[in-house]
XYZ file of C-alpha atoms in Angstrom:
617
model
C 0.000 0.000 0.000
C 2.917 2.430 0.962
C 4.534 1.678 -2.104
C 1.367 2.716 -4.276
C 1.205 5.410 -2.552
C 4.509 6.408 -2.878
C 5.144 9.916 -5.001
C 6.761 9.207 -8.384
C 9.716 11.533 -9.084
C 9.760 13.763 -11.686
C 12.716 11.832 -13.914
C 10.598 8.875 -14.108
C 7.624 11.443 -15.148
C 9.288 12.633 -17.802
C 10.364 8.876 -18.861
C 7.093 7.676 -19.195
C 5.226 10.590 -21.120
C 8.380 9.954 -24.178
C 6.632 6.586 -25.583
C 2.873 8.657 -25.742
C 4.380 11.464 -27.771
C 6.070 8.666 -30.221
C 3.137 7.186 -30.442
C 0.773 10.244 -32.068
C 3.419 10.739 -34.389
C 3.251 7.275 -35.996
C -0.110 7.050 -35.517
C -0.496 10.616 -37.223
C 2.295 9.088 -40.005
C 0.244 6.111 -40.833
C -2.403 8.071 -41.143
C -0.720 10.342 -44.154
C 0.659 6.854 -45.943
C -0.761 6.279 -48.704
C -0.145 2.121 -50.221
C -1.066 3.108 -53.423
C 1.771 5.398 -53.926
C 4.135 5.596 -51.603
C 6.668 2.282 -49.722
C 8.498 2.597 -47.288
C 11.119 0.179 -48.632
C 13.664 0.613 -51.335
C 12.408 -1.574 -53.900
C 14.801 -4.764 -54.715
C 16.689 -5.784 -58.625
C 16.136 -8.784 -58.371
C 13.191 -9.844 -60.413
C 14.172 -7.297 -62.893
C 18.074 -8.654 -63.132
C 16.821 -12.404 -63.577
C 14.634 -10.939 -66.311
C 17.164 -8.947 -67.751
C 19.589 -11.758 -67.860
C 16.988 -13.957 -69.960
C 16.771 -11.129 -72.384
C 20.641 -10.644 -72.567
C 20.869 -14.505 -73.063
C 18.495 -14.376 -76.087
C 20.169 -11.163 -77.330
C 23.961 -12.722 -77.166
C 22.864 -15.277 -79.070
C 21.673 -13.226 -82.095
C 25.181 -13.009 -83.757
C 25.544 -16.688 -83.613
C 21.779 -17.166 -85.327
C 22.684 -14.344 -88.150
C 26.371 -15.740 -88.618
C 24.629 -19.666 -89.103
C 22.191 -18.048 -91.811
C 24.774 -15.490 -93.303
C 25.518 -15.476 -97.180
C 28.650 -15.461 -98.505
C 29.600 -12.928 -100.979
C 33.038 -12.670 -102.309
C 33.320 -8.722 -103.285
C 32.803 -7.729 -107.060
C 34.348 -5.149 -108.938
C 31.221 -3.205 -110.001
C 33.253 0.025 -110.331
C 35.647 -1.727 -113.137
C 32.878 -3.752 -114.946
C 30.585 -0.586 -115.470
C 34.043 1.149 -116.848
C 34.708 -1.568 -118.820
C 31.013 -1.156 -120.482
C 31.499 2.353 -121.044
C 34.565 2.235 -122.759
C 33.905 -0.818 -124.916
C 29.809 -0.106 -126.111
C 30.086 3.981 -126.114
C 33.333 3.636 -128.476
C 33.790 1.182 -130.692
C 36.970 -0.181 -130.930
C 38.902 0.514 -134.115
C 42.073 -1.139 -135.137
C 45.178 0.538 -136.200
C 45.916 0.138 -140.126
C 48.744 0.735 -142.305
C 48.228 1.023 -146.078
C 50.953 1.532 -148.541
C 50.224 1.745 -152.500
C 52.882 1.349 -155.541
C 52.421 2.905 -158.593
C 54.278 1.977 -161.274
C 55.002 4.810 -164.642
C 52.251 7.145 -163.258
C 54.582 10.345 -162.575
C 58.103 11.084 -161.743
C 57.948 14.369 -159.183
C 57.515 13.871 -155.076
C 54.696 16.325 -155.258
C 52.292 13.996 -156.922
C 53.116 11.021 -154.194
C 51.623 13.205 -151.724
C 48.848 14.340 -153.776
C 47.868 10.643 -154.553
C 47.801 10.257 -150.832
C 45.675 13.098 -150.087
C 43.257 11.655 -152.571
C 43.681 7.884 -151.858
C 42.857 9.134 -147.928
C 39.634 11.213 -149.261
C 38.095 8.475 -151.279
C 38.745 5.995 -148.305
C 36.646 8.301 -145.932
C 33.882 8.820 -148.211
C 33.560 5.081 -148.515
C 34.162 4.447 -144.552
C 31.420 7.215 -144.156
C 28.776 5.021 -146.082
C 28.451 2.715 -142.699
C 28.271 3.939 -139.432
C 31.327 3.267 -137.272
C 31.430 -0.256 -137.025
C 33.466 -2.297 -133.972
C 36.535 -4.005 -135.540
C 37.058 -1.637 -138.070
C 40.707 -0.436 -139.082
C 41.313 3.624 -138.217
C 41.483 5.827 -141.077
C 43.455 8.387 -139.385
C 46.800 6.943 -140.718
C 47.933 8.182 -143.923
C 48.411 6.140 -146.764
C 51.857 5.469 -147.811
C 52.941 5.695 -151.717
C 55.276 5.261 -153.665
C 56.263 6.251 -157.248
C 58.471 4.304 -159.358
C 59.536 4.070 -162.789
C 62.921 2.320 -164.562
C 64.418 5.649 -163.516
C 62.801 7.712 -160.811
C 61.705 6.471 -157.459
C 59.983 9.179 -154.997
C 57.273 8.395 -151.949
C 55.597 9.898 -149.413
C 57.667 10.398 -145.605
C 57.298 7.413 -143.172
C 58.146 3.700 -142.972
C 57.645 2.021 -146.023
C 57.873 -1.296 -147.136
C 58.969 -0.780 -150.316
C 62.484 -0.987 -152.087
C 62.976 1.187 -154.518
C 64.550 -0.622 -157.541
C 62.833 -3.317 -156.875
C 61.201 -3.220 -160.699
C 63.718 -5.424 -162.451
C 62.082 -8.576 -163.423
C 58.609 -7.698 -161.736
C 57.002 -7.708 -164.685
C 58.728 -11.319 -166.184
C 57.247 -13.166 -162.910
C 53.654 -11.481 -163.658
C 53.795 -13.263 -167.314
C 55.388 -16.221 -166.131
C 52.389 -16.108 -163.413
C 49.680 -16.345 -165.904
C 49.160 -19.786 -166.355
C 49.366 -20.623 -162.338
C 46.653 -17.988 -161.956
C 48.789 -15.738 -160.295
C 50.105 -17.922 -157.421
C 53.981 -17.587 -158.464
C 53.444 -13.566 -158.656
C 52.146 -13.587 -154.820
C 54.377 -15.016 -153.517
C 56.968 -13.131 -155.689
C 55.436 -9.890 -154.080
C 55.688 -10.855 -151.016
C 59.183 -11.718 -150.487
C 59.655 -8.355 -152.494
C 57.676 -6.372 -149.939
C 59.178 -7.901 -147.022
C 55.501 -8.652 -145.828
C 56.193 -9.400 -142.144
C 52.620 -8.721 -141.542
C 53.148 -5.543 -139.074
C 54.820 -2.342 -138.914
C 57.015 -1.216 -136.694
C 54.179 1.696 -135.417
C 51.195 -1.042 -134.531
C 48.902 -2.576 -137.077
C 48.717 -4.938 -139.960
C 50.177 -3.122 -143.286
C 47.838 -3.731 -146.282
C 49.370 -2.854 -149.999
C 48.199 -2.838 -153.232
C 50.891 -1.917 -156.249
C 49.188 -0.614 -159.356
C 51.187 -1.369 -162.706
C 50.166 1.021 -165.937
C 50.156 -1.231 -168.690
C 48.718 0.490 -171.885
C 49.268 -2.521 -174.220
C 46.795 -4.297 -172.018
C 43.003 -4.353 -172.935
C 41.777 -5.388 -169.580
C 42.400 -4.115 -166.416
C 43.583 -7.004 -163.611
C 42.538 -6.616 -160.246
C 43.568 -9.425 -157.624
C 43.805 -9.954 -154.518
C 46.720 -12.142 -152.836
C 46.430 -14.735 -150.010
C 48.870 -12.570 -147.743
C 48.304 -8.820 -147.458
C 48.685 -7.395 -150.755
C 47.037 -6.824 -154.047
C 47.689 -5.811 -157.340
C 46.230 -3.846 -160.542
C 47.671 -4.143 -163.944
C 46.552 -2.779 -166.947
C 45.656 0.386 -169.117
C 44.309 2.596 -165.781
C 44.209 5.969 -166.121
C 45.607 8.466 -162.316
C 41.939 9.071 -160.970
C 40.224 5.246 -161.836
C 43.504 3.986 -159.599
C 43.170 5.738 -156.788
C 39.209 4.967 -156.616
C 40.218 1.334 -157.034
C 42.834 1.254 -155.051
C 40.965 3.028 -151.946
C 38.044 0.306 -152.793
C 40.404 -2.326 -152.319
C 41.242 -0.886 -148.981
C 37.949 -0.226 -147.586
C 35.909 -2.988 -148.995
C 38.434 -5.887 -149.684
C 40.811 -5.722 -146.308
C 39.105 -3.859 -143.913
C 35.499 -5.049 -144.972
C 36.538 -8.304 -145.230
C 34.998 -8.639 -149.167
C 31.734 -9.211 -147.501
C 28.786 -9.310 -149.892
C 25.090 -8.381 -149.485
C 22.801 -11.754 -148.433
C 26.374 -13.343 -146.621
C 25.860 -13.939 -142.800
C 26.335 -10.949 -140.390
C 28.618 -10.842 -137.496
C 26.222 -11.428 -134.757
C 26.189 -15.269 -136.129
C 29.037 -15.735 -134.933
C 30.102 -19.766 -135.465
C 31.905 -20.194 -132.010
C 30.681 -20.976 -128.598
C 30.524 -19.208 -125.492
C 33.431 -21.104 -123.949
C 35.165 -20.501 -127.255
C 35.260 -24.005 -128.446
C 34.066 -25.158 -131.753
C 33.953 -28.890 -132.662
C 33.685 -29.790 -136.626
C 31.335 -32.489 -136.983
C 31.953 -34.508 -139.807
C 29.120 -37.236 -140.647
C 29.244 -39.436 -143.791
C 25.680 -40.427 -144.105
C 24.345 -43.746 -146.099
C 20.756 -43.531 -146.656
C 20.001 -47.324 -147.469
C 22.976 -49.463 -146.518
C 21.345 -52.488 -148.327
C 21.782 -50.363 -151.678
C 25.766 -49.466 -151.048
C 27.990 -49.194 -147.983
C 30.441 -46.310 -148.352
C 33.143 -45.541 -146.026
C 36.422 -42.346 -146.393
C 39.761 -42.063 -145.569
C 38.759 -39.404 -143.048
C 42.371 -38.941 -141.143
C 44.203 -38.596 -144.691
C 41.949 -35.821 -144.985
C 42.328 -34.356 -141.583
C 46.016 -34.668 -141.914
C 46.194 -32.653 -145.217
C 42.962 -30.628 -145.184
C 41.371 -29.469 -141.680
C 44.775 -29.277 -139.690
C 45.889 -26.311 -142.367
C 42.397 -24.669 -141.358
C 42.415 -25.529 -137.328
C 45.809 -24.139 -137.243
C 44.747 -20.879 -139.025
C 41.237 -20.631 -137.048
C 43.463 -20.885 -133.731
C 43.638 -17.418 -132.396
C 39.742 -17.652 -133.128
C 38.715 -20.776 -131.200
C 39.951 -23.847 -129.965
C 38.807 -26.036 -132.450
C 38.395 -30.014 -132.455
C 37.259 -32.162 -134.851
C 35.153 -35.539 -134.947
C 33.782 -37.894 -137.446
C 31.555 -40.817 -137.680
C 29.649 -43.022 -140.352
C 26.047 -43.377 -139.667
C 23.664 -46.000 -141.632
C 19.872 -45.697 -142.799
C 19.726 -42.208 -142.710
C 16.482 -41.237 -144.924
C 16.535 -37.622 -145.930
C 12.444 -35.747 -144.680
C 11.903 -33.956 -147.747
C 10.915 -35.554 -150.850
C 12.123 -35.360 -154.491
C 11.127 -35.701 -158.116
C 11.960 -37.294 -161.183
C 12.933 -35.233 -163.673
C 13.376 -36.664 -167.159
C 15.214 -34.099 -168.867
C 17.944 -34.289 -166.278
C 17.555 -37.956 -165.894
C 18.395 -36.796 -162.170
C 16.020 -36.745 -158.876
C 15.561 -33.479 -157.936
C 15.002 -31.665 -154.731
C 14.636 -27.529 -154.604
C 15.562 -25.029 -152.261
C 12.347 -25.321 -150.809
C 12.758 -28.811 -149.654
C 16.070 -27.751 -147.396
C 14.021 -26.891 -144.220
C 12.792 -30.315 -144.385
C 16.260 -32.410 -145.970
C 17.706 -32.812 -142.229
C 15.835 -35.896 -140.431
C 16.645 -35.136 -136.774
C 14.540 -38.389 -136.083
C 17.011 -40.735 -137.989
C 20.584 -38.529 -137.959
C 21.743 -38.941 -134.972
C 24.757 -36.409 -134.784
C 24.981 -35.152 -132.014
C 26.859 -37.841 -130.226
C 30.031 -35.784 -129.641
C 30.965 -35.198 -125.593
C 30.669 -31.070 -126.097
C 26.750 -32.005 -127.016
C 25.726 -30.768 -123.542
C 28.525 -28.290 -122.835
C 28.741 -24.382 -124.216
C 30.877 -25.620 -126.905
C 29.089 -24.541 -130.519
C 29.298 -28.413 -132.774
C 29.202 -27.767 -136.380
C 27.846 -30.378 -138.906
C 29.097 -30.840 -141.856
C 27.419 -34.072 -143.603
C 27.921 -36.228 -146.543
C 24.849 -37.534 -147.770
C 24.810 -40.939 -150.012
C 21.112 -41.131 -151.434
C 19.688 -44.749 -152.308
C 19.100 -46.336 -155.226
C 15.443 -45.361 -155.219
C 16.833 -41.468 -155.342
C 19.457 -41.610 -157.370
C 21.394 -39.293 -158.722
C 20.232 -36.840 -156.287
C 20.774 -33.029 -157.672
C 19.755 -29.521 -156.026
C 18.109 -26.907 -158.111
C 18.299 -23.514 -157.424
C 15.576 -21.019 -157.523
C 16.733 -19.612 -161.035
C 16.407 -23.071 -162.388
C 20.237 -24.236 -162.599
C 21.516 -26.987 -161.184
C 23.963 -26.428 -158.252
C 27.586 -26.361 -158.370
C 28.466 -27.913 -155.421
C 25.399 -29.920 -154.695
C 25.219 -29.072 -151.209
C 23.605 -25.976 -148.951
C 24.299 -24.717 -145.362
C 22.545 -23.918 -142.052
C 23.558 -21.022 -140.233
C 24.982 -21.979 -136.626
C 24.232 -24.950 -137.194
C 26.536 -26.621 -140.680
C 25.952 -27.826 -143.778
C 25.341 -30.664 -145.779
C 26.324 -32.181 -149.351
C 25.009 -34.590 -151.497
C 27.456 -37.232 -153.051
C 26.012 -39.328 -155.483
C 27.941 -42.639 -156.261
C 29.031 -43.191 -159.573
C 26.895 -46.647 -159.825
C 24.013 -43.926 -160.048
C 25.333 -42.644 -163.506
C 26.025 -45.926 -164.992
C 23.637 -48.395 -163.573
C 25.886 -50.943 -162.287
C 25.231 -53.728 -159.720
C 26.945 -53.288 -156.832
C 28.175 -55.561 -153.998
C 25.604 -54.690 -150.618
C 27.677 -56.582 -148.450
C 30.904 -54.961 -149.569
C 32.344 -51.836 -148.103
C 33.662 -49.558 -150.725
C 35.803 -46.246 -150.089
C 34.302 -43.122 -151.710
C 37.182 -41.839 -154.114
C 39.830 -39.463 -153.173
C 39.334 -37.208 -155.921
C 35.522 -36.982 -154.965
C 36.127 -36.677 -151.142
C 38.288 -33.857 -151.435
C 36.014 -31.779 -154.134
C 33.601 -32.270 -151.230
C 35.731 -31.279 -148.360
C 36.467 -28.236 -150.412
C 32.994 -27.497 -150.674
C 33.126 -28.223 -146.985
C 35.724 -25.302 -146.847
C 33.538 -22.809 -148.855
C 30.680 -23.425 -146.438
C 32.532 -22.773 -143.385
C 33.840 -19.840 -145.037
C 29.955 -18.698 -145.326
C 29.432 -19.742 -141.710
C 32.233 -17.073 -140.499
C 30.653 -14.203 -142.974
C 33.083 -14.230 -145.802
C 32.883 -15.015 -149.783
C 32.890 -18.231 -150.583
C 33.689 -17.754 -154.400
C 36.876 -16.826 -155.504
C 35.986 -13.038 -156.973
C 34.302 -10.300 -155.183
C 32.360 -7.340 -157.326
C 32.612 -3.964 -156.269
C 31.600 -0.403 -157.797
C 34.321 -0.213 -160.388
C 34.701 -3.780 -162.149
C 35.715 -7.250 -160.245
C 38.426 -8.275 -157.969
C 39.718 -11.901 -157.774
C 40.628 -13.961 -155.049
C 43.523 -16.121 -154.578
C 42.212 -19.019 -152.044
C 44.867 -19.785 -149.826
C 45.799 -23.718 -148.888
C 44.380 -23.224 -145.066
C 41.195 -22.411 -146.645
C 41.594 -18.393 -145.224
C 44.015 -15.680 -146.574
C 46.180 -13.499 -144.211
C 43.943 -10.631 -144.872
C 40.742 -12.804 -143.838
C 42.107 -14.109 -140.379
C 42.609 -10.341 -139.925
C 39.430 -9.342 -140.388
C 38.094 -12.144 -138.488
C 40.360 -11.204 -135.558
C 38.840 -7.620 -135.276
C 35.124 -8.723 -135.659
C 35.524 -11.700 -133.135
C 37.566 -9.350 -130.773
C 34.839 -7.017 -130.877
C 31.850 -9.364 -130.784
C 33.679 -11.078 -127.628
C 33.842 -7.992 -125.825
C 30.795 -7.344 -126.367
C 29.013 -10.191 -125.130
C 31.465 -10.397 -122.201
C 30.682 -6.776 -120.953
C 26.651 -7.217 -121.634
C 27.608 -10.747 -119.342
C 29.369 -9.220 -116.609
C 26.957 -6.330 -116.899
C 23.657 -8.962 -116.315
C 25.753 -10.180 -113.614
C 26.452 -7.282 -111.604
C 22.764 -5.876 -111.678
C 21.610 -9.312 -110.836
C 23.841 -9.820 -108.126
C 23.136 -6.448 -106.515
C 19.436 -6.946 -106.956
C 19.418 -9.793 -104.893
C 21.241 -9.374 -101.675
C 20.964 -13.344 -100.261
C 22.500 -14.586 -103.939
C 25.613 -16.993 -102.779
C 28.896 -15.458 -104.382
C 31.659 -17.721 -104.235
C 35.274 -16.913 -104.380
C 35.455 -18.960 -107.398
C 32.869 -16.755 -108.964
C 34.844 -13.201 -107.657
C 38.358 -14.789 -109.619
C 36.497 -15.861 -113.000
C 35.063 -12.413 -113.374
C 38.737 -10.848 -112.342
C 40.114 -12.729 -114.848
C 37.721 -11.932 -117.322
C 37.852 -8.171 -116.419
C 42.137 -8.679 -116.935
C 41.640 -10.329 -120.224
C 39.215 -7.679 -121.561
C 41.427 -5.214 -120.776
C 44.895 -6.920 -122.330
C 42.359 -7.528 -125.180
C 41.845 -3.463 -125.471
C 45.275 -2.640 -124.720
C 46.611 -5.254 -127.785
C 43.814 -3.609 -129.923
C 45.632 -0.045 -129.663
C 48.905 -1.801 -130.498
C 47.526 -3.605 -133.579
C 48.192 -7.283 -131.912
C 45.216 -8.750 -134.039
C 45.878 -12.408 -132.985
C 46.505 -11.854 -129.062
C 43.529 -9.337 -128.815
C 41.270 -11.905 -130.687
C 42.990 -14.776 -127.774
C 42.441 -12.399 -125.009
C 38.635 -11.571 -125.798
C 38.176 -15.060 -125.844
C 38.995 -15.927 -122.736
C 37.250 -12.646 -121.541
C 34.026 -13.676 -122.770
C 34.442 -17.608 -121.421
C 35.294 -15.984 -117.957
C 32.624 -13.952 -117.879
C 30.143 -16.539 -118.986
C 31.311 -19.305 -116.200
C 30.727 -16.665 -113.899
C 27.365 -16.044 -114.908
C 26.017 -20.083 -115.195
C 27.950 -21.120 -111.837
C 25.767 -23.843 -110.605
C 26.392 -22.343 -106.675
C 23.797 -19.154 -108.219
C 21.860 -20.771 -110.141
C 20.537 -22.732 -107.309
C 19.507 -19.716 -104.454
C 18.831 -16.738 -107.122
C 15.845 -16.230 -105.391
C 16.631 -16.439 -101.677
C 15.784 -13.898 -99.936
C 15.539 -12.384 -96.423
C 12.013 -12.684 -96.483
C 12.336 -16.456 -97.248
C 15.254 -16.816 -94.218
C 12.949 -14.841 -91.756
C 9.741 -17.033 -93.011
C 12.032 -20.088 -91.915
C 13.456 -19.477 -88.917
C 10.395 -16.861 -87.229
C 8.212 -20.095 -86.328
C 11.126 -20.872 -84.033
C 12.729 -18.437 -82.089
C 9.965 -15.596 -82.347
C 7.174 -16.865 -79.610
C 9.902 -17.411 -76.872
C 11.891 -14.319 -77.920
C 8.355 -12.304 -77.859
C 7.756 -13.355 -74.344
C 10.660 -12.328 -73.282
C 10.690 -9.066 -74.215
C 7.870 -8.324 -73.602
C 8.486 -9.399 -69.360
C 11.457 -7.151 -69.421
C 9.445 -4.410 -70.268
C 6.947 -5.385 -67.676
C 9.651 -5.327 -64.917
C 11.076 -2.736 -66.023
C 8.195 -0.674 -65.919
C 6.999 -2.184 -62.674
C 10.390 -1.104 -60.924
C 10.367 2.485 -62.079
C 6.866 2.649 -60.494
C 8.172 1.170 -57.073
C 11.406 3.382 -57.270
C 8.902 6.629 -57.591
C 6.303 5.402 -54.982
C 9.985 4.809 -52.605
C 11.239 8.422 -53.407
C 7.780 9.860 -52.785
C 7.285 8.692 -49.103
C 10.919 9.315 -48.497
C 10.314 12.594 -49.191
C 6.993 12.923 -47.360
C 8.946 11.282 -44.169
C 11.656 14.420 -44.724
């Protein structure tokens, strides 16, 4: 009792009234807080660091998914092939040209040497002006070299010259002595006597023509050699020379002697790859009539090596042969009883070739790039025989034979037991003759002549009278395989920049297209040929430039048909994103998407922390 009633001193009064005061304030304190936007605790990382460390997961491995379904591309020169277009299809490429003329007794003073130049140079531009600048043509800018010379007096123009003065004494004795060869002794006499090496020293191929005034002869003689030279001989007055002689020039060795109705240049007989295969077939159409065989590697040895040799700076060029038995022509012929021949018309040729029953095209390079040939001997049977071609004017054809452009030609050999009715063994082989197999394989050689563009007769008619021909034992003169070097240089580079060209838009137009390294060095070393092709054109290197464009344009079309683009051309992103979406997209989606969340769900608790800290200060 004395204890409760015991005063309580003030220390302990103050003691005890502390934890009331305390007490209001949280009370009052809890009354302010507000759950909805305030905490009181700092709010914790980590839901928002597992979540984060999902997302990082998925995002690290991104590289590895786009590095698994990355393209290859080796680089391409784009820069150098559109360069290489411009320079080749805005300017035509023009050869350099030397021409050099000889007159002979037409004026003893330097003065007219020049002046014959001046006008030799005119008439040559007037002609050249005719066409519009081709590619492969020679440049006129060079002047034409001439010379004057009579048994006394020799004068000519400045510059190199072929020519040796003096060089008259017996020139005239080998041209009479040449008459009865058809002029084969004087062309090769003039070209030992002209030193014809083919260039001069300044670039180019050097082209001459030597004009002899003759006033006891009636005719005027115009031929052309098998090298690089011609000649005119007779009573020819100053101003009908120099129009001939710049007509040579321009339509004879820079033209090529190229005729209206003759194939054009874009027919070119030679396959992308450069190859060319001569197909030769020797057809029997009934073996139980006759059974004819040849001596084809006689022929080959003497005949087609000449010409494969000479076609070599061209294309590489093989050659094949087979005999093939019941081989029915498709078209159908008459009797005629005048001719005592079967006849079949120009009309019928569409149909002569049975594709059903010649089976030619049994050669290796069938499937490849390589361009085949065929050249076919056809042996009719005794129910259509002798077999004979009639031409639209009525006449019976020469050579008994026709061709197919880009694709050969054929020629129709009749036996001679068609002519005198004999019985012949069927179950003997017999050999057709070797006089008649090479008349045919010289037909042969005119129709591949027609195949490349040129004449196949041996004369050429031009404004002012006709020029002949020599034919050459390789089938092409020096002055052809010239020509044919500029036109195939050009047409290669051509169709190698329009290649590399296709390539480079298609290539850049689709940006998931596979580019191997092995299609990045074919189109380098098709862009390095072109240009060693250009840069031999300016130096007048007709045979490398023709080599060089060659293997430009096979570069540039193995680059183009590489099997590794042929097979994705058309994969795209959209196809790779189609493909792989179905996948990783769902997962990836979710993921994102609960980063965000968290994200957003700490910045809330961070703001509803800061605001009741500061409502506590």
């Amino acid at each position: 009792m004395d204890a409760a009633n015991t005063p309580i001193p003030p220390a302990m009064a103050e003691i005890s009234e502390a934890p009331s005061t305390s007490a209001a304030e949280i009370q009052k304190a809890e009354a302010e807080f507000d759950s909805e936007t305030m905490r009181k605790t700092k709010p914790g990382l980590k839901r928002f660091a597992l979540t984060l460390t999902v997302l990082l997961s998925f995002l690290s491995g991104l590289p590895f998914l786009w590095k698994s379904v990355e393209i290859y591309r080796s680089p391409l020169p784009f820069r150098e092939i559109d360069d290489l277009s411009a320079a080749v299809e805005l300017n035509p490429l023009q050869f350099p040209c030397r021409f050099e003329v000889v007159f002979v007794d037409f004026g003893r003073t330097s003065s007219t040497a020049n002046e014959l130049s001046v006008s030799i140079e005119s008439h040559m531009r007037k002609l050249a002006e005719k066409d519009s600048p081709s590619c492969g043509a020679c440049n006129y800018n060079s002047t034409v070299s001439v010379a004057l010379e009579s048994a006394s007096d020799c004068f000519r123009t400045d510059g190199d010259f072929n020519w040796k003065c003096g060089a008259l004494n017996g020139l005239m004795n080998k041209y009479e002595a040449s008459r009865e060869d058809g002029g084969e002794l004087f062309d090769d006499y003039l070209k030992s006597l002209l030193n014809d090496n083919g260039s001069s020293s300044n670039g180019g191929k050097v082209y001459t023509v030597i004009v002899v005034r003759r006033e006891e002869e009636k005719h005027v003689s115009a031929v052309v050699g098998k090298y690089r030279h011609a000649w005119i001989i007779g009573n020819i007055s100053k101003e009908e020379a120099v129009k001939k002689v710049a007509e040579v020039f321009v339509n004879t060795f820079v033209n090529g002697g190229k005729e209206e109705g003759s194939i054009g240049g874009e027919f070119m007989p030679v396959g992308s790859d450069g190859r060319i295969v001569l197909s030769f077939n020797l057809l029997n159409a009934n073996p139980n009539d006759w059974t004819y065989d040849w001596e084809f590697q006689e022929i080959d040895d003497n005949i087609l090596s000449p010409i494969v040799e000479a076609l070599k700076p061209l294309a590489d060029i093989r050659v094949e042969s087979q005999v093939l038995y019941h081989t029915p022509k498709s078209s159908f012929s008459y009797w005629d009883d005048k001719l005592e021949s079967y006849i079949y018309t120009t009309k019928d040729l569409p149909f002569f070739v049975n594709s059903n029953e010649w089976h030619l095209d049994t050669s290796v390079a069938a499937g490849g790039r390589s361009k085949i040939l065929h050249f076919v001997v056809y042996v009719p049977s005794a129910e259509e025989c002798p077999l004979l071609l009639q031409l639209p004017n009525g006449e019976i054809s020469k050579t008994n034979g026709f061709i197919s452009p880009m694709w050969g030609s054929v020629a129709v050999w009749n036996p001679s037991a068609c002519f005198k009715d004999l019985k012949m063994d069927t179950r003997a082989r017999h050999k057709i003759p070797r006089e008649d197999l090479t008349k045919t394989f010289e037909i042969f050689i005119g129709q591949l002549r027609q195949l490349f563009g040129l004449n196949s007769k041996n004369h050429f008619a031009d404004a002012s009278g006709t020029l002949r021909l020599l034919t050459s034992e390789r089938g092409f003169s020096e002055w052809e395989l010239d020509f044919l070097s500029r036109q195939h240089t050009c047409f290669n580079l051509l169709q190698c920049t329009t290649t590399l060209g296709s390539l480079s838009r298609l290539v850049q137009s689709l940006p998931r297209m596979i580019i191997k390294d092995e299609i990045g060095k074919q189109v380098k070393y098709s862009l390095e040929a072109a240009k060693l092709a250009v840069s031999n054109v300016s130096y007048g290197m007709y045979d490398a430039s023709a080599v060089f464009s060659r293997h430009a344009r096979s570069f540039a079309e193995d680059a183009f048909y590489h099997p590794s683009m042929m097979s994705v051309s058309y994969y795209s992103f959209e196809h790779c994103f189609a493909v792989y979406s179905p996948f990783f997209l769902p997962v990836s989606l979710h993921v994102v998407l609960a980063a965000v969340r968290e994200w957003k769900r700490y910045k809330l608790e961070s703001r509803k922390y800061n605001t009741w800290k500061a409502k506590k200060m």
